[in-house]
Coordinates of N, CA and C in Angstrom, one line a residue:
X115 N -6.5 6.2 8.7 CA -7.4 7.3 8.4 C -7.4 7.6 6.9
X116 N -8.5 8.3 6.2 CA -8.5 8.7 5.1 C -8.6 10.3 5.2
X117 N -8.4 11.0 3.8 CA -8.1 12.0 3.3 C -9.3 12.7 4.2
X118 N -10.8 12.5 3.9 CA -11.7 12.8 4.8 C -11.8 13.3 5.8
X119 N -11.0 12.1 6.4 CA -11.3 12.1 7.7 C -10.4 13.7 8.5
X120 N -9.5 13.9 8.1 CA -8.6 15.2 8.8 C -9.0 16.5 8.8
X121 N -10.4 17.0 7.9 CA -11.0 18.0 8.6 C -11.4 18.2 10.3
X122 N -12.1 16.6 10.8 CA -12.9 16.8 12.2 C -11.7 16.4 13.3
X123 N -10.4 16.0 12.3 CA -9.3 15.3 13.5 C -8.2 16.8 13.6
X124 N -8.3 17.6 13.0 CA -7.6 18.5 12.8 C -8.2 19.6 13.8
X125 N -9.4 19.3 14.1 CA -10.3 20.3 15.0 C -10.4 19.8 16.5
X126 N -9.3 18.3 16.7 CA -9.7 17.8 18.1 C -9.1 18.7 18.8
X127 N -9.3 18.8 20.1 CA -8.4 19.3 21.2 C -7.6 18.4 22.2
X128 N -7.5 17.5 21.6 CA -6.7 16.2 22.5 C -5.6 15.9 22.0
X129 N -4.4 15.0 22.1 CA -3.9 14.3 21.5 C -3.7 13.9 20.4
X130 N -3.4 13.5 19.5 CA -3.5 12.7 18.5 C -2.3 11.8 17.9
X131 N -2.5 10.8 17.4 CA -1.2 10.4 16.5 C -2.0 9.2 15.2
X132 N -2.0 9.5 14.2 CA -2.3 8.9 13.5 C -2.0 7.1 12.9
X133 N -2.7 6.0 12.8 CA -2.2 5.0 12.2 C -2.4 4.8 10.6
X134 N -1.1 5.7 10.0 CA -0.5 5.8 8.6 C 0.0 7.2 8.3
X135 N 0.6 6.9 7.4 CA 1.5 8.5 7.0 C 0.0 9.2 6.7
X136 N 0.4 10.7 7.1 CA -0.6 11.8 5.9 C 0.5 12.7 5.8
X137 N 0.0 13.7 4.9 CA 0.5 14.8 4.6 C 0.3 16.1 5.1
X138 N -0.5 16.1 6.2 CA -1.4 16.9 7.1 C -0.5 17.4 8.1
X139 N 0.2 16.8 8.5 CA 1.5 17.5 9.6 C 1.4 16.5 11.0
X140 N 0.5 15.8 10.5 CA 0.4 15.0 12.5 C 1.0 13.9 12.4
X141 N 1.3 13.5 13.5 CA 2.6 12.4 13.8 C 1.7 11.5 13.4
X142 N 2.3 10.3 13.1 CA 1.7 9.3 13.0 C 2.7 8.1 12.6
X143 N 2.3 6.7 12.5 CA 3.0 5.7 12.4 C 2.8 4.7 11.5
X144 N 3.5 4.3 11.0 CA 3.3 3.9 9.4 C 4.5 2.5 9.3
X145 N 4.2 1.6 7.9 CA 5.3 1.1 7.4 C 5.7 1.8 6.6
X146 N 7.1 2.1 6.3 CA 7.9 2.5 4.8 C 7.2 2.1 3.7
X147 N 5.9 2.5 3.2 CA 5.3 2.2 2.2 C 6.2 2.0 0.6
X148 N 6.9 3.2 0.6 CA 7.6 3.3 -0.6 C 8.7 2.2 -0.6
X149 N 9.6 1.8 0.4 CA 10.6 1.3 0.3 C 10.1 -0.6 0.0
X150 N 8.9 -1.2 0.9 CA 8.5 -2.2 0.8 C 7.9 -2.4 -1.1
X151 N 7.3 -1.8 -1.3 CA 7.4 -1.8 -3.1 C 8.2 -1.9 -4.0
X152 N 9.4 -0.7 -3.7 CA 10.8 -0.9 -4.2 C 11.2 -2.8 -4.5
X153 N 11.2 -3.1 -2.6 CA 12.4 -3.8 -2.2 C 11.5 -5.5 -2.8
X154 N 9.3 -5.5 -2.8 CA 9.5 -6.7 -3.7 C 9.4 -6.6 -5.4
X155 N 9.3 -5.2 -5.8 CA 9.6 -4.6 -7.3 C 11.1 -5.3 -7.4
X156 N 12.1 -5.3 -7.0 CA 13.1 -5.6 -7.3 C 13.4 -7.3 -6.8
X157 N 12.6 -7.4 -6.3 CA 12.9 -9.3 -5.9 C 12.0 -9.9 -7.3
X158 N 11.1 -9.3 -7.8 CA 10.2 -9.7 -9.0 C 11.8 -9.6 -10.2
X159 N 12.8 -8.5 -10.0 CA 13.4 -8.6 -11.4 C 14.6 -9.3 -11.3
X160 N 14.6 -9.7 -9.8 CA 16.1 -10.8 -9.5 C 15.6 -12.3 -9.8
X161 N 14.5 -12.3 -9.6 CA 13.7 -13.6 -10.5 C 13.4 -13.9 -11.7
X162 N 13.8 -13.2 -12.7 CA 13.9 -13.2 -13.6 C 12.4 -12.6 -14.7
X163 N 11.4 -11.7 -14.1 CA 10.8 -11.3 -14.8 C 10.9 -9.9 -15.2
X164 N 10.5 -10.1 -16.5 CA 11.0 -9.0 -17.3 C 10.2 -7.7 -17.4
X165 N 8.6 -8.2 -17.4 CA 7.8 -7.2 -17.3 C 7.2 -7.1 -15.9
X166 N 7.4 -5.6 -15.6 CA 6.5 -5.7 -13.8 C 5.2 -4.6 -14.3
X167 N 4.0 -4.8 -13.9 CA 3.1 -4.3 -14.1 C 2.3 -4.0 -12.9
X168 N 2.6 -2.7 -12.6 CA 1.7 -1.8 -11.1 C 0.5 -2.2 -11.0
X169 N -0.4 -2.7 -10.1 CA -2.2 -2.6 -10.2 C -2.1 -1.7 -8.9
X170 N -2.6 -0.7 -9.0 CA -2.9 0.0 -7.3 C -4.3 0.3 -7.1
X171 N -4.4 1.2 -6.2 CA -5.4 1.1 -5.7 C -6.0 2.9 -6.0
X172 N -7.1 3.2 -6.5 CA -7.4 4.1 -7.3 C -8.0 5.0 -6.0
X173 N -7.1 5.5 -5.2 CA -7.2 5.8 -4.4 C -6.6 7.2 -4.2
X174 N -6.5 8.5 -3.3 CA -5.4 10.3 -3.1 C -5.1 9.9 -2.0
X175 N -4.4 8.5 -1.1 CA -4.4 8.6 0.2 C -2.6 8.5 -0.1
X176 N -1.7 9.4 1.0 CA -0.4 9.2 1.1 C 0.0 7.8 0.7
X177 N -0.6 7.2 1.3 CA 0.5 5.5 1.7 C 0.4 4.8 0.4
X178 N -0.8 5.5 -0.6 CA -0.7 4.3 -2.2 C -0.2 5.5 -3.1
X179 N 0.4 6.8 -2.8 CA 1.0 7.2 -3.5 C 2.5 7.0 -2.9
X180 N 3.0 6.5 -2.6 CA 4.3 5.7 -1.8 C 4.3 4.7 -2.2
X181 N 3.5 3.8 -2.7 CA 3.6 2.5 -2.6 C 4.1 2.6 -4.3
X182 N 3.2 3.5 -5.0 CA 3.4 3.5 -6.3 C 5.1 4.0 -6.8
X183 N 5.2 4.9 -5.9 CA 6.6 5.2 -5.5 C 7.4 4.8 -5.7
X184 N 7.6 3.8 -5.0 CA 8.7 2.2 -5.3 C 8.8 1.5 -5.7
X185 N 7.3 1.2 -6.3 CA 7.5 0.8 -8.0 C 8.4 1.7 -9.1
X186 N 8.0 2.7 -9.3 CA 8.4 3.8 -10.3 C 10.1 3.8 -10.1
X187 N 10.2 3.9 -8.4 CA 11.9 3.8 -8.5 C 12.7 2.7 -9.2
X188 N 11.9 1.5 -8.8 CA 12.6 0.3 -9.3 C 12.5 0.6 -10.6
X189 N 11.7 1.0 -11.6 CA 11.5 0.9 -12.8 C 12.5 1.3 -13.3
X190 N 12.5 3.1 -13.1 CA 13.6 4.0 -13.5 C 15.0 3.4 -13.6
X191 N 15.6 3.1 -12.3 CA 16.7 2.3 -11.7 C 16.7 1.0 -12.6
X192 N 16.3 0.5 -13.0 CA 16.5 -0.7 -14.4 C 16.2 -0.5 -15.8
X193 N 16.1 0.7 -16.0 CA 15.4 1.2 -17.3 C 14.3 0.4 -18.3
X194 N 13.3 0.1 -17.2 CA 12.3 -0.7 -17.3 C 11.3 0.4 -17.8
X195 N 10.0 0.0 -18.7 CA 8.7 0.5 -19.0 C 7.9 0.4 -18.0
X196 N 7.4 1.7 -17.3 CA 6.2 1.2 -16.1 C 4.9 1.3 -17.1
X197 N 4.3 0.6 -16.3 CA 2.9 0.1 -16.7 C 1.9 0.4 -15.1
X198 N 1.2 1.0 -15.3 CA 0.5 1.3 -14.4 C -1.4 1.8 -14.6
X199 N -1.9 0.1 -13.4 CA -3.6 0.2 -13.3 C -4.5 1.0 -11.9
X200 N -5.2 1.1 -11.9 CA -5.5 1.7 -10.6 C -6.7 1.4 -10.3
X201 N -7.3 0.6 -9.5 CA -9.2 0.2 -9.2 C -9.1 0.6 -7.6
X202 N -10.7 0.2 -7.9 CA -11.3 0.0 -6.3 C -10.6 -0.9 -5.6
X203 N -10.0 -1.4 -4.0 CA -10.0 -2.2 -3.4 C -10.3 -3.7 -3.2
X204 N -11.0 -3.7 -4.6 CA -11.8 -5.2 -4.6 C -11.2 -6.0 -5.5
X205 N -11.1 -7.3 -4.8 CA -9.9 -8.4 -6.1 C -10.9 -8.6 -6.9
X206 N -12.2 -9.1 -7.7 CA -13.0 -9.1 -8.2 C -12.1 -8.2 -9.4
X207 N -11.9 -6.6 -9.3 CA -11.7 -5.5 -10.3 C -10.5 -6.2 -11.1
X208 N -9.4 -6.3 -10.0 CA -7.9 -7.3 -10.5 C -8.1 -8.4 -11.2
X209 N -9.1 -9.2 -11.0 CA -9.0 -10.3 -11.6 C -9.7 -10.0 -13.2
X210 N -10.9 -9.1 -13.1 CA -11.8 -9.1 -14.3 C -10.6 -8.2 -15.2
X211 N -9.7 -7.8 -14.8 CA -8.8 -6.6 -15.7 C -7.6 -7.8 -16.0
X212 N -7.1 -8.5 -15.5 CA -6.6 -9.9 -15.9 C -7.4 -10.4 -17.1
X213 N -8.3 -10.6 -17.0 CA -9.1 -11.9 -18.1 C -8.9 -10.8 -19.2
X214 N -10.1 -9.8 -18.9 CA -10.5 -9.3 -20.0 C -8.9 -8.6 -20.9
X215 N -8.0 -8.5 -20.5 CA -6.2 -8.7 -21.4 C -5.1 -9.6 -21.3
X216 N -5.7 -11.0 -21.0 CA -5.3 -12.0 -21.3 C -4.1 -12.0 -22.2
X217 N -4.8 -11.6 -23.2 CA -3.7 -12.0 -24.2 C -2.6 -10.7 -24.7
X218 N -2.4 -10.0 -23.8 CA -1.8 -8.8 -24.0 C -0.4 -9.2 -22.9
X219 N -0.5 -10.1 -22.0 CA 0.2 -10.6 -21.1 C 1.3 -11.6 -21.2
X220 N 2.2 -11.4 -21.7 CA 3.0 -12.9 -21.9 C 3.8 -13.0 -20.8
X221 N 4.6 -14.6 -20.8 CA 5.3 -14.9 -20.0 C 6.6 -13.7 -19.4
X222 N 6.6 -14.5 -18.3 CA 7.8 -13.3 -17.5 C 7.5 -11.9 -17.0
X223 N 5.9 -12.1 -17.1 CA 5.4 -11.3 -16.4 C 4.8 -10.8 -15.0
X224 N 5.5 -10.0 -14.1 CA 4.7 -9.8 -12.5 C 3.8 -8.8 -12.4
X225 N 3.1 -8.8 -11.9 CA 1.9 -8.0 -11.4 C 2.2 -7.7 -9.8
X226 N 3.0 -6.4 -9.8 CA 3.0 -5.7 -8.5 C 1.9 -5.0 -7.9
X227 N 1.0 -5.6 -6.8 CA -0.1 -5.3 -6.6 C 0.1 -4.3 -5.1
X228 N -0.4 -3.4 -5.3 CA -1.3 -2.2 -3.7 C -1.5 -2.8 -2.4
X229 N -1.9 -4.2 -2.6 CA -3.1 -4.7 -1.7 C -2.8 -6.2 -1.8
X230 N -3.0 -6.9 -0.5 CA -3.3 -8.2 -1.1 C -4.3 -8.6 -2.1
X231 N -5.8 -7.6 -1.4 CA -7.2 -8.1 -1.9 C -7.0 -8.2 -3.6
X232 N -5.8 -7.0 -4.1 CA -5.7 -6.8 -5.6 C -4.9 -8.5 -6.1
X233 N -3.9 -8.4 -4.9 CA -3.4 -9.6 -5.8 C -3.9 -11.1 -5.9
X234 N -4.8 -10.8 -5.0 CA -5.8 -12.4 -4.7 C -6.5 -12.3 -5.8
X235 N -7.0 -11.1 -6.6 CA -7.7 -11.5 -7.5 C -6.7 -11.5 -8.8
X236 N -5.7 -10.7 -9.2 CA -4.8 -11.0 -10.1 C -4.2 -12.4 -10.3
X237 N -4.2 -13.2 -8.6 CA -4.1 -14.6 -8.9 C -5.0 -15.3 -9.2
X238 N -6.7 -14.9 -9.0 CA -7.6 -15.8 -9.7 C -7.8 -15.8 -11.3
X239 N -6.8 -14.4 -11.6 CA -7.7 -14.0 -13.6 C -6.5 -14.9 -14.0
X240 N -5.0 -14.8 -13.2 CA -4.3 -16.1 -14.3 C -4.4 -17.3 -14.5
X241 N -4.8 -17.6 -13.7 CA -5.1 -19.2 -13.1 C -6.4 -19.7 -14.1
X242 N -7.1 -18.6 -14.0 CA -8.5 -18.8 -15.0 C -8.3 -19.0 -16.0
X243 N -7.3 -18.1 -16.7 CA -6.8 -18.3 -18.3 C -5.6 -19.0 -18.4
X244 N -5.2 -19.9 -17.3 CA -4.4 -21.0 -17.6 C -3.0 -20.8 -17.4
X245 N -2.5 -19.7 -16.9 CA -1.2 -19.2 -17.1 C -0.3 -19.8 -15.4
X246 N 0.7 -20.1 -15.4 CA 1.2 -21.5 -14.4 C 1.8 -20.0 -13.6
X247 N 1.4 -19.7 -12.3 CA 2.2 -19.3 -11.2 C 3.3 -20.1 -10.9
X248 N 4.7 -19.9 -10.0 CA 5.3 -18.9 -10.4 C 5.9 -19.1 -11.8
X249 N 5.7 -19.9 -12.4 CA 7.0 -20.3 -13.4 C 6.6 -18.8 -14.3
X250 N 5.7 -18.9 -15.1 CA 5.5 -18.3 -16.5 C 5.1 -16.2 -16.0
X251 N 4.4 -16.5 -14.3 CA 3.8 -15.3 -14.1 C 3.9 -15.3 -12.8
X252 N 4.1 -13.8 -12.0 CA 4.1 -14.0 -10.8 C 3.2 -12.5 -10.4
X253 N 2.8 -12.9 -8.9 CA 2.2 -11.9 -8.4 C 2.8 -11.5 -7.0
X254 N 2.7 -10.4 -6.5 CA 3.3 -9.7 -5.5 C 2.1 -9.0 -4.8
X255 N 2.3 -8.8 -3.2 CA 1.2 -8.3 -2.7 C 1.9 -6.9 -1.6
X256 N 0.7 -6.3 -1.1 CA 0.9 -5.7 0.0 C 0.0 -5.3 1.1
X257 N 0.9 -6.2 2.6 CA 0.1 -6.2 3.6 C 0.5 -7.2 4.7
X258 N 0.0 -8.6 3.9 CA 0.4 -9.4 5.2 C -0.2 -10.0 6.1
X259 N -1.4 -9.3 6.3 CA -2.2 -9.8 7.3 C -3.4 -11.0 7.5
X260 N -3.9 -11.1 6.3 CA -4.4 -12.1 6.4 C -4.5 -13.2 4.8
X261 N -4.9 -12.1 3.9 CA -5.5 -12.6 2.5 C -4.1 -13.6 1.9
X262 N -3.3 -13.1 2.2 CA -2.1 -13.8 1.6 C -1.6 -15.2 2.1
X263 N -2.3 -15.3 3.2 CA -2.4 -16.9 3.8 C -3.0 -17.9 3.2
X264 N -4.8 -17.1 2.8 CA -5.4 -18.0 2.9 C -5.7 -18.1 0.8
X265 N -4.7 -17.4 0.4 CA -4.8 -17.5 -1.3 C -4.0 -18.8 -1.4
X266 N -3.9 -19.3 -2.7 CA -3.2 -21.0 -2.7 C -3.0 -20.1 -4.1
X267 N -2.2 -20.3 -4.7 CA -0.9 -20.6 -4.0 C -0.6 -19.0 -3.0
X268 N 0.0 -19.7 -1.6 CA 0.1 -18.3 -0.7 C 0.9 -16.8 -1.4
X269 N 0.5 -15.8 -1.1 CA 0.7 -14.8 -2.0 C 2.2 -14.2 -1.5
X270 N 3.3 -13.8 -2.3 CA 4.2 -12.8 -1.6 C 4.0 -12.0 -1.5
X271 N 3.9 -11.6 -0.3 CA 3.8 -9.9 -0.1 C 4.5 -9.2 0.7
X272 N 4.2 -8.1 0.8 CA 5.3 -7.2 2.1 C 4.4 -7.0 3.1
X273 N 4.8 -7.8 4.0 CA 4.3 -8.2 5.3 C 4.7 -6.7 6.5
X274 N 3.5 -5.7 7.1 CA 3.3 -5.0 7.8 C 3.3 -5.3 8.9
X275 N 4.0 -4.9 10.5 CA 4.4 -5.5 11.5 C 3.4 -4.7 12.6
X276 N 2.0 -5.3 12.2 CA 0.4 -4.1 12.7 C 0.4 -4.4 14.4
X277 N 1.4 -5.7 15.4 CA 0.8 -5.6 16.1 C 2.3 -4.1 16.8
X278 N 3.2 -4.1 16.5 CA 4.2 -3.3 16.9 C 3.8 -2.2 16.4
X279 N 3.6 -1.9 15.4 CA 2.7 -0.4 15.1 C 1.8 0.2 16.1
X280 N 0.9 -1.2 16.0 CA -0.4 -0.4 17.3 C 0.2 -0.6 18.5
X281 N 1.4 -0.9 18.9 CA 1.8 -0.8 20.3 C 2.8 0.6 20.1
X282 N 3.3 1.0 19.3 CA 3.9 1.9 18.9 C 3.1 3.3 19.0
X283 N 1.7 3.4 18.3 CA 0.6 4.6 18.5 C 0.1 4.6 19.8
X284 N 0.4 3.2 20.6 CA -0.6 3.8 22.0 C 0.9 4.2 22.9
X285 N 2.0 4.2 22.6 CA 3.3 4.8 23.4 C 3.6 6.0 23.1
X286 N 3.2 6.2 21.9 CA 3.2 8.0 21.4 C 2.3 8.6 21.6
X287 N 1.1 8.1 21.9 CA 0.1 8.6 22.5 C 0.1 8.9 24.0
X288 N 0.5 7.9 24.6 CA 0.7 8.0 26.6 C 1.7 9.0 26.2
X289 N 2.7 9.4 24.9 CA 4.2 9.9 25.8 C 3.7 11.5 25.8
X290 N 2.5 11.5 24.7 CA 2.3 12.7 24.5 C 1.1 13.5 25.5
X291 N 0.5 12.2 26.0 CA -0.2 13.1 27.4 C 0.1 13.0 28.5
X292 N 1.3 12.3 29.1 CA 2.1 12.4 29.9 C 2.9 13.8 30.3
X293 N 3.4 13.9 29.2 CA 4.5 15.0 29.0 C 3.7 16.3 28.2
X294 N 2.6 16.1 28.2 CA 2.1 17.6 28.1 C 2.6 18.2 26.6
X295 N 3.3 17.3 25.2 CA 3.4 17.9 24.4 C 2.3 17.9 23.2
X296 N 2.7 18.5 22.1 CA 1.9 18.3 20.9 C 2.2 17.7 19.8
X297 N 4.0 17.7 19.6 CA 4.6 16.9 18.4 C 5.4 15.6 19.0
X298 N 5.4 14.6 19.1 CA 6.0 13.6 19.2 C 7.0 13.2 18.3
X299 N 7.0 13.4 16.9 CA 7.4 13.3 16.0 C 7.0 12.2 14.9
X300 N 7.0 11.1 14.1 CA 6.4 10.6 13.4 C 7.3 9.0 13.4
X301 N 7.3 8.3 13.2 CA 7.8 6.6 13.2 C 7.3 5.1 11.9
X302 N 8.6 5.1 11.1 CA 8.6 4.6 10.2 C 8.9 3.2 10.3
X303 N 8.5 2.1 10.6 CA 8.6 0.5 10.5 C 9.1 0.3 8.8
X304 N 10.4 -0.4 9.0 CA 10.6 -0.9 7.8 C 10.0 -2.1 7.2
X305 N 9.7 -2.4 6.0 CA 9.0 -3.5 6.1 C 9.5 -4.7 6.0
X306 N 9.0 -5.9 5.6 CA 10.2 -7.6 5.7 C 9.2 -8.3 4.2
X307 N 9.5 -9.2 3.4 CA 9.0 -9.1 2.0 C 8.8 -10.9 2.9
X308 N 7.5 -11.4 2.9 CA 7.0 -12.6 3.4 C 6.6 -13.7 1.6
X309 N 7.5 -14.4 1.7 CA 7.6 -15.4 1.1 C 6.4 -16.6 0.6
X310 N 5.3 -16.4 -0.9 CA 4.8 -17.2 -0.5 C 5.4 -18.2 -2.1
X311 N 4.1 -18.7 -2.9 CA 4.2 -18.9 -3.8 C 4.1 -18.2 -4.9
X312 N 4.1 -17.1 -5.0 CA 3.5 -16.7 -6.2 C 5.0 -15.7 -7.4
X313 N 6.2 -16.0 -6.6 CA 7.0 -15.3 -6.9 C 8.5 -16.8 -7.5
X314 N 8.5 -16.8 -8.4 CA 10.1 -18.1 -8.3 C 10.6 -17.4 -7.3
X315 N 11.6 -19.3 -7.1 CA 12.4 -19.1 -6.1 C 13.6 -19.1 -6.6
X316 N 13.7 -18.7 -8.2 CA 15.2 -18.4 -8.9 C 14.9 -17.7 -9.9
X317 N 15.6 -16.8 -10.2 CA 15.8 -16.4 -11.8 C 16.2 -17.8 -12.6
X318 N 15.5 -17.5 -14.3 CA 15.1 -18.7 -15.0 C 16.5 -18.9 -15.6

């Protein structure tokens, strides 16, 4: 759901349990947005890159200010400089914001991306200006689901466990019209960091 949307869901008279965190009060079920960020922010600096650069999603929804989250921790926690972009959803944006600072980019640099879609295109702007995945640059994603299969080289990302979630919201949902209550309480999936190409497989 989006920010939008919780005026007409806030006025239901049924049930409810949301699929992703809000800040609205209703239960809902989510991955650990913040901690999956953290946990591939910090596999990006066990690899030996020096610079990590946030691209998110220029978005007021809970789950990409979480995501931004654990980047910022990792940063702090290595007394690193954050760097942080924010677009639309579309790799197109990631990739044209690649080219067009090319050269502002040197080696040993990761691009911790929101989205896969961001990092599919972050992997098309370096590729375009010549810059060698993983060795010299790396990219990081978030999601899982599909975009990061079908990117070459396959993208790492933090992989979201969507069909146990959505089995997860329809159990909170039967438990809550079963049992006649209104708060179920809320349910956080940790996430698992899915291995592709775009990250070394060693600090240099």
């Amino acid at each position: 759901m989006r920010k939008k949307d919780f005026d007409w869901i806030g006025n239901l008279k049924k049930p409810v349990v949301i699929f992703g965190e809000n800040r609205f009060g209703f239960d809902y079920v989510d991955t650990n947005n913040k901690a999956g960020t953290f946990m591939i922010s910090e596999l990006a600096v066990k690899r030996g890159y020096k610079r990590l650069i946030f691209i998110g999603m220029d978005s007021h929804e809970s789950f990409e200010y979480s995501r931004e989250a654990g980047y910022l921790q990792l940063i702090q926690e290595n007394q690193m400089v954050s760097e942080i972009h924010r677009f639309d959803n579309h790799s197109h944006l990631s990739q044209q914001f690649i080219i067009e600072n090319w050269d502002d980019f040197g080696p040993d640099t990761c691009f911790i991306c929101a989205s896969d879609r961001l990092a599919l295109g972050a992997e098309r702007g370096i590729e375009s200006c010549g810059g060698l995945i993983p060795v010299d640059y790396g990219v990081t994603g978030f999601d899982g689901v599909f975009l990061n299969q079908v990117a070459f080289p396959r993208i790492t990302t933090v992989k979201q466990s969507i069909v146990e979630m959505g089995m997860a919201c329809g159990e909170k949902l039967l438990n809550k019209i079963v049992n006649h209550i209104d708060k179920d309480g809320s349910l956080m999936f940790e996430p698992k960091i899915s291995m592709g190409g775009t990250v070394r497989d060693s600090s240099k």
